[in-house]
CSV table of N, CA and C in Angstrom, one decimal:
chain,number,residue,atom,x,y,z
E,1181,UNK,N,-25.0,3.4,33.1
E,1181,UNK,CA,-24.8,5.2,32.6
E,1181,UNK,C,-24.7,5.2,31.8
E,1182,UNK,N,-25.9,5.8,31.3
E,1182,UNK,CA,-26.4,5.7,30.1
E,1182,UNK,C,-25.8,7.0,29.1
E,1183,UNK,N,-26.0,7.1,28.1
E,1183,UNK,CA,-25.0,7.7,26.6
E,1183,UNK,C,-25.4,9.9,27.2
E,1184,UNK,N,-27.1,9.0,27.8
E,1184,UNK,CA,-27.7,10.2,27.7
E,1184,UNK,C,-27.7,10.8,28.8
E,1185,UNK,N,-26.5,11.0,29.5
E,1185,UNK,CA,-26.7,11.3,31.1
E,1185,UNK,C,-26.4,12.8,31.0
E,1186,UNK,N,-26.5,13.6,31.8
E,1186,UNK,CA,-26.6,15.2,31.5
E,1186,UNK,C,-25.4,16.0,31.3
E,1187,UNK,N,-25.1,16.4,30.9
E,1187,UNK,CA,-23.9,17.8,30.9
E,1187,UNK,C,-23.9,18.3,31.6
E,1188,UNK,N,-23.2,19.2,32.2
E,1188,UNK,CA,-23.4,20.4,32.2
E,1188,UNK,C,-23.2,21.9,31.4
E,1189,UNK,N,-24.4,22.4,31.6
E,1189,UNK,CA,-24.9,23.4,30.4
E,1189,UNK,C,-23.7,24.7,30.7
E,1190,UNK,N,-23.9,24.8,29.4
E,1190,UNK,CA,-22.3,26.2,29.1
E,1190,UNK,C,-23.0,27.4,29.3
E,1191,UNK,N,-22.1,28.2,30.3
E,1191,UNK,CA,-22.9,29.6,30.0
E,1191,UNK,C,-22.3,30.7,29.3
E,1192,UNK,N,-23.1,31.4,27.9
E,1192,UNK,CA,-22.2,32.2,27.2
E,1192,UNK,C,-21.2,32.6,28.1
E,1193,UNK,N,-20.4,33.2,27.5
E,1193,UNK,CA,-18.9,33.6,27.5
E,1193,UNK,C,-19.2,35.5,28.1
E,1194,UNK,N,-19.8,36.2,28.7
E,1194,UNK,CA,-19.8,37.5,28.8
E,1194,UNK,C,-18.8,38.5,27.8
E,1195,UNK,N,-19.6,39.1,27.0
E,1195,UNK,CA,-18.5,39.4,26.0
E,1195,UNK,C,-17.6,40.9,26.9
E,1196,UNK,N,-17.5,41.3,27.8
E,1196,UNK,CA,-16.8,42.2,28.4
E,1196,UNK,C,-15.7,40.6,28.7
E,1197,UNK,N,-15.7,39.8,29.6
E,1197,UNK,CA,-14.8,38.8,29.6
E,1197,UNK,C,-14.0,38.2,29.0
E,1198,UNK,N,-14.3,38.0,27.5
E,1198,UNK,CA,-14.1,37.7,26.3
E,1198,UNK,C,-13.3,38.6,26.0
E,1199,UNK,N,-14.1,39.9,25.8
E,1199,UNK,CA,-12.2,41.0,25.3
E,1199,UNK,C,-11.3,40.9,26.2
E,1200,UNK,N,-11.9,41.2,27.6
E,1200,UNK,CA,-10.2,41.3,28.8
E,1200,UNK,C,-9.0,39.8,28.6
E,1201,UNK,N,-9.4,38.5,28.2
E,1201,UNK,CA,-9.3,37.6,28.0
E,1201,UNK,C,-8.1,37.7,26.3
E,1202,UNK,N,-9.1,38.3,25.2
E,1202,UNK,CA,-8.4,38.6,23.9
E,1202,UNK,C,-7.5,39.4,24.5
E,1203,UNK,N,-7.5,40.2,24.7
E,1203,UNK,CA,-6.2,41.5,25.3
E,1203,UNK,C,-5.3,40.5,26.1
E,1204,UNK,N,-5.5,39.7,27.1
E,1204,UNK,CA,-4.3,38.9,28.0
E,1204,UNK,C,-3.5,38.8,26.9
E,1205,UNK,N,-4.5,37.6,26.0
E,1205,UNK,CA,-3.9,36.8,25.3
E,1205,UNK,C,-2.7,37.8,24.1
E,1206,UNK,N,-2.9,38.7,24.2
E,1206,UNK,CA,-2.8,39.7,23.3
E,1206,UNK,C,-0.7,40.5,23.8
E,1207,UNK,N,-1.8,40.3,25.2
E,1207,UNK,CA,-0.2,41.1,26.0
E,1207,UNK,C,1.3,39.8,25.8
E,1208,UNK,N,0.1,39.2,26.2
E,1208,UNK,CA,1.8,38.0,26.7
E,1208,UNK,C,2.0,37.5,24.5
E,1209,UNK,N,0.6,37.9,23.6
E,1209,UNK,CA,1.8,36.8,22.3
E,1209,UNK,C,3.1,38.6,22.0
E,1210,UNK,N,2.2,39.5,22.7
E,1210,UNK,CA,3.6,40.5,21.9
E,1210,UNK,C,4.7,41.0,22.9
E,1211,UNK,N,4.5,40.6,24.4
E,1211,UNK,CA,5.4,40.1,24.9
E,1211,UNK,C,6.0,39.2,24.4
E,1212,UNK,N,5.8,37.6,24.2
E,1212,UNK,CA,6.7,36.6,23.3
E,1212,UNK,C,7.2,37.8,22.9
E,1213,UNK,N,6.7,38.0,21.5
E,1213,UNK,CA,7.4,38.5,19.9
E,1213,UNK,C,8.1,39.2,20.2
E,1214,UNK,N,8.5,40.1,21.2
E,1214,UNK,CA,9.5,40.9,21.8
E,1214,UNK,C,10.5,40.4,22.5
E,1215,UNK,N,10.8,39.1,23.0
E,1215,UNK,CA,11.5,38.7,24.3
E,1215,UNK,C,12.6,38.0,22.3
E,1216,UNK,N,11.4,37.0,21.5
E,1216,UNK,CA,11.8,36.7,20.3
E,1216,UNK,C,12.8,37.1,19.5
E,1217,UNK,N,12.2,38.6,19.0
E,1217,UNK,CA,12.9,39.9,18.5
E,1217,UNK,C,14.5,39.9,19.2
E,1218,UNK,N,14.3,39.9,20.8
E,1218,UNK,CA,15.6,40.5,21.2
E,1218,UNK,C,17.0,39.6,21.8
E,1219,UNK,N,16.1,38.1,21.4
E,1219,UNK,CA,17.4,37.2,21.7
E,1219,UNK,C,17.4,36.9,20.2
E,1220,UNK,N,17.1,36.9,19.2
E,1220,UNK,CA,17.6,36.5,17.9
E,1220,UNK,C,18.5,38.1,17.6
E,1221,UNK,N,18.3,39.1,18.3
E,1221,UNK,CA,19.2,40.0,17.7
E,1221,UNK,C,21.0,40.0,19.3
E,1222,UNK,N,20.4,39.4,20.2
E,1222,UNK,CA,21.3,38.8,21.1
E,1222,UNK,C,22.6,37.7,20.3
E,1223,UNK,N,22.1,36.5,19.6
E,1223,UNK,CA,22.3,35.4,18.8
E,1223,UNK,C,23.2,36.1,17.9
E,1224,UNK,N,22.5,37.0,16.9
E,1224,UNK,CA,23.4,37.6,15.9
E,1224,UNK,C,24.6,38.0,16.2
E,1225,UNK,N,24.2,38.9,17.4
E,1225,UNK,CA,26.0,39.8,17.9
E,1225,UNK,C,26.9,38.9,18.8
E,1226,UNK,N,26.4,37.4,19.2
E,1226,UNK,CA,27.1,36.6,19.6
E,1226,UNK,C,27.3,36.2,18.3
E,1227,UNK,N,26.7,35.8,18.0
E,1227,UNK,CA,27.6,35.2,15.7
E,1227,UNK,C,29.1,35.7,15.9
E,1228,UNK,N,28.7,37.0,15.8
E,1228,UNK,CA,29.6,38.5,15.2
E,1228,UNK,C,30.9,38.4,16.2
E,1229,UNK,N,30.7,38.5,16.6
E,1229,UNK,CA,32.2,39.0,18.2
E,1229,UNK,C,33.0,37.1,18.2
E,1230,UNK,N,32.2,36.1,18.0
E,1230,UNK,CA,32.3,34.8,17.9
E,1230,UNK,C,33.3,34.0,16.1
E,1231,UNK,N,32.6,35.1,14.7
E,1231,UNK,CA,33.4,35.5,13.9
E,1231,UNK,C,34.7,36.0,14.1
E,1232,UNK,N,34.5,37.0,15.0
E,1232,UNK,CA,35.9,37.8,14.5
E,1232,UNK,C,36.6,38.0,15.7
E,1233,UNK,N,36.7,37.0,16.9
E,1233,UNK,CA,37.5,36.4,17.4
E,1233,UNK,C,38.3,35.1,16.9
E,1234,UNK,N,37.4,34.7,16.0
E,1234,UNK,CA,37.5,33.8,15.3
E,1234,UNK,C,39.1,33.9,14.5
E,1235,UNK,N,38.4,35.3,13.6
E,1235,UNK,CA,39.7,36.1,12.6
E,1235,UNK,C,40.6,36.1,13.3
E,1236,UNK,N,41.0,36.6,14.9
E,1236,UNK,CA,42.4,37.5,15.5
E,1236,UNK,C,42.5,36.2,16.1
E,1237,UNK,N,42.0,35.2,16.5
E,1237,UNK,CA,42.7,33.9,16.2
E,1237,UNK,C,43.6,33.1,15.8
E,1238,UNK,N,43.3,33.9,13.9
E,1238,UNK,CA,44.1,32.9,12.6
E,1238,UNK,C,45.4,33.9,12.9
E,1239,UNK,N,44.6,35.1,13.2
E,1239,UNK,CA,46.0,36.2,13.2
E,1239,UNK,C,47.0,35.6,13.9
E,1240,UNK,N,46.2,35.2,15.0
E,1240,UNK,CA,47.4,35.3,16.7
E,1240,UNK,C,48.1,33.7,15.9
E,1241,UNK,N,47.4,33.0,15.4
E,1241,UNK,CA,48.2,31.4,15.7
E,1241,UNK,C,49.0,31.4,13.7
E,1242,UNK,N,48.9,32.9,12.8
E,1242,UNK,CA,49.6,32.4,12.2
E,1242,UNK,C,51.1,33.7,12.4
E,1243,UNK,N,51.4,34.2,13.1
E,1243,UNK,CA,51.7,35.0,13.5
E,1243,UNK,C,53.2,33.8,14.5
E,1244,UNK,N,52.4,32.9,15.4
E,1244,UNK,CA,53.2,32.4,16.6
E,1244,UNK,C,53.8,31.2,15.6
E,1245,UNK,N,53.2,31.2,14.5
E,1245,UNK,CA,53.9,30.0,13.5
E,1245,UNK,C,54.9,30.7,12.8
E,1246,UNK,N,54.6,31.3,12.8
E,1246,UNK,CA,55.6,32.6,11.7
E,1246,UNK,C,57.1,33.4,12.6
E,1247,UNK,N,56.7,33.1,14.1
E,1247,UNK,CA,57.5,33.4,15.0
E,1247,UNK,C,59.2,32.1,15.6
E,1248,UNK,N,60.1,32.3,15.8
E,1248,UNK,CA,61.0,31.3,16.4
E,1248,UNK,C,60.9,31.8,17.8
E,1249,UNK,N,60.8,30.5,18.9
E,1249,UNK,CA,61.5,30.3,20.4
E,1249,UNK,C,60.3,30.3,20.9
E,1250,UNK,N,58.8,30.6,20.2
E,1250,UNK,CA,57.2,30.0,21.1
E,1250,UNK,C,57.2,29.1,21.9
E,1251,UNK,N,56.5,29.4,23.1
E,1251,UNK,CA,56.7,28.0,23.9
E,1251,UNK,C,55.7,26.4,23.3
E,1252,UNK,N,56.0,25.9,23.1
E,1252,UNK,CA,55.0,24.6,22.5
E,1252,UNK,C,53.9,24.5,23.2
E,1253,UNK,N,54.0,24.9,24.2
E,1253,UNK,CA,52.1,24.8,24.6
E,1253,UNK,C,51.5,25.7,24.9
E,1254,UNK,N,52.2,27.4,24.0
E,1254,UNK,CA,51.3,28.3,23.7
E,1254,UNK,C,50.8,27.7,22.4
E,1255,UNK,N,51.6,27.3,21.3
E,1255,UNK,CA,51.6,26.6,20.0
E,1255,UNK,C,50.3,25.8,19.9
E,1256,UNK,N,50.3,24.9,21.4
E,1256,UNK,CA,49.2,23.8,20.7
E,1256,UNK,C,48.1,24.6,21.4
E,1257,UNK,N,48.2,25.2,22.3
E,1257,UNK,CA,47.0,26.2,23.1
E,1257,UNK,C,46.3,26.7,21.8
E,1258,UNK,N,46.7,27.7,20.9
E,1258,UNK,CA,47.1,28.7,19.6
E,1258,UNK,C,45.8,27.7,19.0
E,1259,UNK,N,46.6,25.9,18.2
E,1259,UNK,CA,46.1,25.5,17.5
E,1259,UNK,C,44.7,24.7,18.3
E,1260,UNK,N,44.4,24.7,18.7
E,1260,UNK,CA,43.1,23.3,19.3
E,1260,UNK,C,42.2,24.9,19.5
E,1261,UNK,N,42.7,26.1,20.0
E,1261,UNK,CA,41.7,27.0,20.2
E,1261,UNK,C,41.1,27.6,19.2
E,1262,UNK,N,41.6,27.6,18.1
E,1262,UNK,CA,41.8,28.2,16.4
E,1262,UNK,C,41.1,26.3,16.1
E,1263,UNK,N,41.4,25.7,16.2
E,1263,UNK,CA,40.3,24.2,15.5
E,1263,UNK,C,39.0,24.2,15.7
E,1264,UNK,N,38.8,24.6,17.6
E,1264,UNK,CA,37.5,24.6,18.4
E,1264,UNK,C,36.1,26.0,17.3
E,1265,UNK,N,37.4,26.9,18.1
E,1265,UNK,CA,36.5,28.3,16.7
E,1265,UNK,C,36.2,28.1,15.3
E,1266,UNK,N,37.3,27.2,14.8
E,1266,UNK,CA,36.8,27.1,13.4
E,1266,UNK,C,35.4,25.8,13.5
E,1267,UNK,N,35.8,25.0,14.0
E,1267,UNK,CA,34.4,23.9,14.2
E,1267,UNK,C,33.1,24.4,14.6
E,1268,UNK,N,33.3,25.5,15.4
E,1268,UNK,CA,32.1,26.6,16.2
E,1268,UNK,C,31.9,27.4,14.6
E,1269,UNK,N,32.6,27.8,14.5
E,1269,UNK,CA,31.9,28.5,13.1
E,1269,UNK,C,31.6,28.2,11.8
E,1270,UNK,N,32.3,27.2,11.6
E,1270,UNK,CA,31.2,26.2,10.8
E,1270,UNK,C,30.2,25.9,10.8
E,1271,UNK,N,29.9,25.6,11.9
E,1271,UNK,CA,28.2,25.3,13.0
E,1271,UNK,C,27.6,26.9,12.1
E,1272,UNK,N,27.9,27.7,12.7
E,1272,UNK,CA,26.6,28.8,13.0
E,1272,UNK,C,27.0,29.3,11.2
E,1273,UNK,N,27.6,29.3,10.8
E,1273,UNK,CA,27.7,29.8,9.0
E,1273,UNK,C,26.8,28.6,8.8
């Protein structure tokens, strides 16, 4: 085979077809932008909720440690949850 083999001729793109393709592409882009902003907003709200849960857990942990007669399992669970939330909060901030 030679390098001068015939290439199929490219047909010029119809203007209407081109506009339709660009409109579809713009719709997809706009939809992706909308979804991205929605996900970012949800992500921010979840971060706020986690930070709030961490604050509540710190208060609860403090109350548990200043109380007498609290079961050791509850103390351990409280410390474990506080530690886990603390690590997570450190990662998102």
